[in-house]
mmCIF file of C-alpha atoms in Angstrom:
data_model
loop_
_atom_site.group_PDB
_atom_site.id
_atom_site.type_symbol
_atom_site.label_atom_id
_atom_site.label_comp_id
_atom_site.label_asym_id
_atom_site.label_seq_id
_atom_site.Cartn_x
_atom_site.Cartn_y
_atom_site.Cartn_z
ATOM 1 C CA MET J 1 8.436 45.906 0.982
ATOM 2 C CA ARG J 2 10.036 44.736 4.151
ATOM 3 C CA TYR J 3 8.108 41.538 3.807
ATOM 4 C CA HIS J 4 9.223 40.692 0.446
ATOM 5 C CA SER J 5 12.949 41.425 1.253
ATOM 6 C CA LEU J 6 12.643 39.055 4.399
ATOM 7 C CA TYR J 7 10.914 36.373 2.360
ATOM 8 C CA ALA J 8 13.686 36.587 -0.516
ATOM 9 C CA PHE J 9 16.394 36.400 2.179
ATOM 10 C CA CYS J 10 14.758 33.394 3.793
ATOM 11 C CA VAL J 11 14.345 31.541 0.569
ATOM 12 C CA GLY J 12 17.969 32.446 -0.518
ATOM 13 C CA VAL J 13 19.216 31.035 2.789
ATOM 14 C CA LEU J 14 17.255 27.867 2.392
ATOM 15 C CA LEU J 15 18.252 27.241 -1.044
ATOM 16 C CA SER J 16 21.834 27.913 -0.381
ATOM 17 C CA SER J 17 22.010 25.826 2.826
ATOM 18 C CA SER J 18 20.461 22.699 1.224
ATOM 19 C CA PRO J 19 22.858 20.238 -0.427
ATOM 20 C CA ALA J 20 21.529 19.286 -3.765
ATOM 21 C CA PHE J 21 20.671 15.496 -4.389
ATOM 22 C CA SER J 22 20.339 13.925 -7.561
ATOM 23 C CA GLY J 23 20.058 10.141 -7.730
ATOM 24 C CA SER J 24 18.110 7.016 -6.644
ATOM 25 C CA VAL J 25 17.734 5.597 -3.293
ATOM 26 C CA TRP J 26 16.695 1.850 -3.042
ATOM 27 C CA THR J 27 15.636 -0.283 -0.135
ATOM 28 C CA TYR J 28 17.424 -3.266 0.999
ATOM 29 C CA GLY J 29 17.716 -5.974 -1.687
ATOM 30 C CA VAL J 30 16.448 -3.766 -4.536
ATOM 31 C CA THR J 31 18.469 -2.100 -7.343
ATOM 32 C CA GLN J 32 17.275 -0.641 -10.495
ATOM 33 C CA GLU J 33 17.487 -3.840 -12.402
ATOM 34 C CA SER J 34 16.089 -6.367 -9.771
ATOM 35 C CA GLY J 35 14.463 -7.064 -6.314
ATOM 36 C CA TRP J 36 11.136 -5.330 -7.067
ATOM 37 C CA SER J 37 7.903 -6.230 -8.535
ATOM 38 C CA ASP J 38 5.867 -4.462 -11.178
ATOM 39 C CA PHE J 39 2.369 -6.024 -11.324
ATOM 40 C CA ASN J 40 0.544 -4.494 -14.307
ATOM 41 C CA LYS J 41 -3.239 -4.248 -14.879
ATOM 42 C CA SER J 42 -4.716 -5.975 -17.813
ATOM 43 C CA TRP J 43 -7.337 -3.337 -18.323
ATOM 44 C CA ASN J 44 -10.064 -6.007 -18.384
ATOM 45 C CA GLY J 45 -11.937 -5.791 -14.996
ATOM 46 C CA ASP J 46 -8.991 -3.945 -13.185
ATOM 47 C CA THR J 47 -9.175 -0.456 -14.894
ATOM 48 C CA TYR J 48 -9.322 1.346 -11.529
ATOM 49 C CA LEU J 49 -7.432 -0.907 -9.440
ATOM 50 C CA CYS J 50 -4.110 0.792 -9.651
ATOM 51 C CA TRP J 51 -4.103 1.090 -5.848
ATOM 52 C CA ALA J 52 -4.334 -2.595 -5.638
ATOM 53 C CA ALA J 53 -1.497 -3.178 -8.100
ATOM 54 C CA SER J 54 0.695 -0.759 -6.256
ATOM 55 C CA ALA J 55 -0.063 -2.546 -2.821
ATOM 56 C CA SER J 56 0.533 -5.826 -4.410
ATOM 57 C CA ASN J 57 4.051 -4.771 -5.443
ATOM 58 C CA LEU J 58 4.834 -3.786 -1.880
ATOM 59 C CA ILE J 59 3.255 -6.838 -0.277
ATOM 60 C CA ASN J 60 5.316 -8.943 -2.642
ATOM 61 C CA TRP J 61 8.533 -7.513 -1.696
ATOM 62 C CA TRP J 62 7.729 -7.754 1.905
ATOM 63 C CA GLN J 63 6.653 -11.456 1.635
ATOM 64 C CA GLU J 64 10.012 -12.111 -0.084
ATOM 65 C CA ASN J 65 12.202 -10.208 2.204
ATOM 66 C CA SER J 66 10.634 -10.020 5.608
ATOM 67 C CA SER J 67 11.515 -12.475 8.516
ATOM 68 C CA TYR J 68 7.706 -12.265 9.434
ATOM 69 C CA ALA J 69 6.544 -13.541 6.305
ATOM 70 C CA SER J 70 6.747 -16.983 7.669
ATOM 71 C CA CYS J 71 3.636 -16.014 9.704
ATOM 72 C CA ALA J 72 1.474 -16.216 6.762
ATOM 73 C CA ASN J 73 -1.619 -18.471 6.941
ATOM 74 C CA ASN J 74 -1.621 -21.558 4.659
ATOM 75 C CA GLY J 75 -2.720 -20.771 1.040
ATOM 76 C CA THR J 76 -1.472 -17.164 1.220
ATOM 77 C CA PRO J 77 -1.065 -16.006 -2.397
ATOM 78 C CA THR J 78 2.459 -14.936 -3.687
ATOM 79 C CA GLY J 79 3.880 -13.255 -6.788
ATOM 80 C CA GLU J 80 1.358 -12.221 -9.601
ATOM 81 C CA ASN J 81 -1.362 -14.089 -7.575
ATOM 82 C CA ILE J 82 -1.285 -11.292 -5.152
ATOM 83 C CA PHE J 83 -2.732 -8.612 -7.746
ATOM 84 C CA ARG J 84 -5.072 -11.362 -9.079
ATOM 85 C CA THR J 85 -6.564 -11.869 -5.444
ATOM 86 C CA TYR J 86 -7.493 -8.191 -5.363
ATOM 87 C CA VAL J 87 -8.918 -8.325 -8.844
ATOM 88 C CA ASN J 88 -11.055 -11.201 -7.802
ATOM 89 C CA SER J 89 -11.997 -9.703 -4.538
ATOM 90 C CA PHE J 90 -12.754 -6.077 -5.210
ATOM 91 C CA GLN J 91 -15.083 -4.294 -7.571
ATOM 92 C CA ASP J 92 -13.309 -2.237 -10.332
ATOM 93 C CA LEU J 93 -13.302 0.979 -8.397
ATOM 94 C CA GLY J 94 -10.913 3.550 -7.007
ATOM 95 C CA GLY J 95 -9.371 2.729 -3.605
ATOM 96 C CA ALA J 96 -6.284 3.310 -1.409
ATOM 97 C CA ALA J 97 -3.211 1.310 -0.905
ATOM 98 C CA GLN J 98 -3.372 1.704 2.932
ATOM 99 C CA TYR J 99 -6.699 0.018 2.966
ATOM 100 C CA ALA J 100 -5.467 -2.829 0.722
ATOM 101 C CA TRP J 101 -2.533 -3.552 3.215
ATOM 102 C CA GLU J 102 -5.022 -3.551 6.149
ATOM 103 C CA TRP J 103 -7.237 -6.052 4.163
ATOM 104 C CA TRP J 104 -4.222 -8.297 3.169
ATOM 105 C CA TYR J 105 -2.529 -8.473 6.683
ATOM 106 C CA GLU J 106 -5.357 -7.966 9.030
ATOM 107 C CA GLY J 107 -8.608 -9.038 6.976
ATOM 108 C CA SER J 108 -10.410 -5.668 7.670
ATOM 109 C CA TYR J 109 -11.402 -3.259 4.953
ATOM 110 C CA LEU J 110 -12.125 0.105 6.586
ATOM 111 C CA PRO J 111 -14.137 1.589 3.490
ATOM 112 C CA TYR J 112 -16.366 -1.603 3.427
ATOM 113 C CA ASP J 113 -16.793 -1.817 7.202
ATOM 114 C CA PHE J 114 -17.717 1.891 7.694
ATOM 115 C CA GLY J 115 -18.060 3.562 4.566
ATOM 116 C CA LEU J 116 -15.951 6.449 5.489
ATOM 117 C CA ASP J 117 -12.313 7.566 4.813
ATOM 118 C CA GLU J 118 -10.121 8.814 7.557
ATOM 119 C CA TYR J 119 -11.684 12.264 7.010
ATOM 120 C CA GLY J 120 -15.083 11.243 7.267
ATOM 121 C CA TYR J 121 -16.014 11.335 3.635
ATOM 122 C CA SER J 122 -18.196 8.564 2.164
ATOM 123 C CA MET J 123 -16.105 5.771 0.189
ATOM 124 C CA PRO J 124 -17.311 3.513 -2.421
ATOM 125 C CA HIS J 125 -17.779 -0.095 -1.030
ATOM 126 C CA THR J 126 -15.213 -1.548 -3.439
ATOM 127 C CA LEU J 127 -14.904 -4.923 -1.654
ATOM 128 C CA ASP J 128 -17.277 -7.522 -3.205
ATOM 129 C CA PRO J 129 -19.109 -9.070 -0.232
ATOM 130 C CA SER J 130 -19.408 -12.401 -2.037
ATOM 131 C CA THR J 131 -15.659 -12.868 -2.034
ATOM 132 C CA TRP J 132 -14.558 -12.453 1.610
ATOM 133 C CA GLY J 133 -10.841 -12.864 2.028
ATOM 134 C CA GLY J 134 -7.765 -11.107 3.197
ATOM 135 C CA GLY J 135 -6.226 -11.421 6.718
ATOM 136 C CA TYR J 136 -3.653 -13.632 5.495
ATOM 137 C CA TYR J 137 -1.344 -12.675 8.505
ATOM 138 C CA ASN J 138 -4.154 -12.603 11.135
ATOM 139 C CA PRO J 139 -3.971 -13.701 14.023
ATOM 140 C CA LYS J 140 -0.282 -15.120 13.742
ATOM 141 C CA LEU J 141 1.151 -11.479 13.857
ATOM 142 C CA TYR J 142 -1.091 -10.444 16.637
ATOM 143 C CA GLN J 143 -0.071 -13.586 18.652
ATOM 144 C CA ARG J 144 3.459 -12.217 18.505
ATOM 145 C CA ASN J 145 2.080 -8.638 19.010
ATOM 146 C CA ILE J 146 3.341 -7.270 15.831
ATOM 147 C CA SER J 147 1.411 -4.706 13.771
ATOM 148 C CA ILE J 148 2.284 -4.512 10.157
ATOM 149 C CA ILE J 149 0.100 -1.453 9.268
ATOM 150 C CA GLY J 150 1.922 1.719 10.132
ATOM 151 C CA THR J 151 5.201 0.060 9.487
ATOM 152 C CA ILE J 152 5.122 -0.307 5.841
#
């Protein structure tokens, strides 16, 4: 009984002391109407590439707004071509946006290189080995000692 009373008291304090927030928060240069990307799957060869579409949206925003975007290697895809690059480079399997960013910026793809996720579980090798790519900002960002991964 004592435990339940203490639990109820703590919940009550937490709920009463937390200000309620209702609304939207947008990053620099983004409003509900503009400043963001929404690349959509065609459901033709990209059914399970939602992780790549999500990563493409963020990469496109970053390339349009970051002062480091000028570090891109020649021929770096932009706009809708970002997602198309993923569709052309990866098998239509599940994945994770984190690994998509690493591939885009650094050219490495952990699940392909090691076949394990960060918890040691086997990952499908979604990167098509016949279509090497990625690393659109490598080595220029590293010459400036800048790491993109972990700051996105």
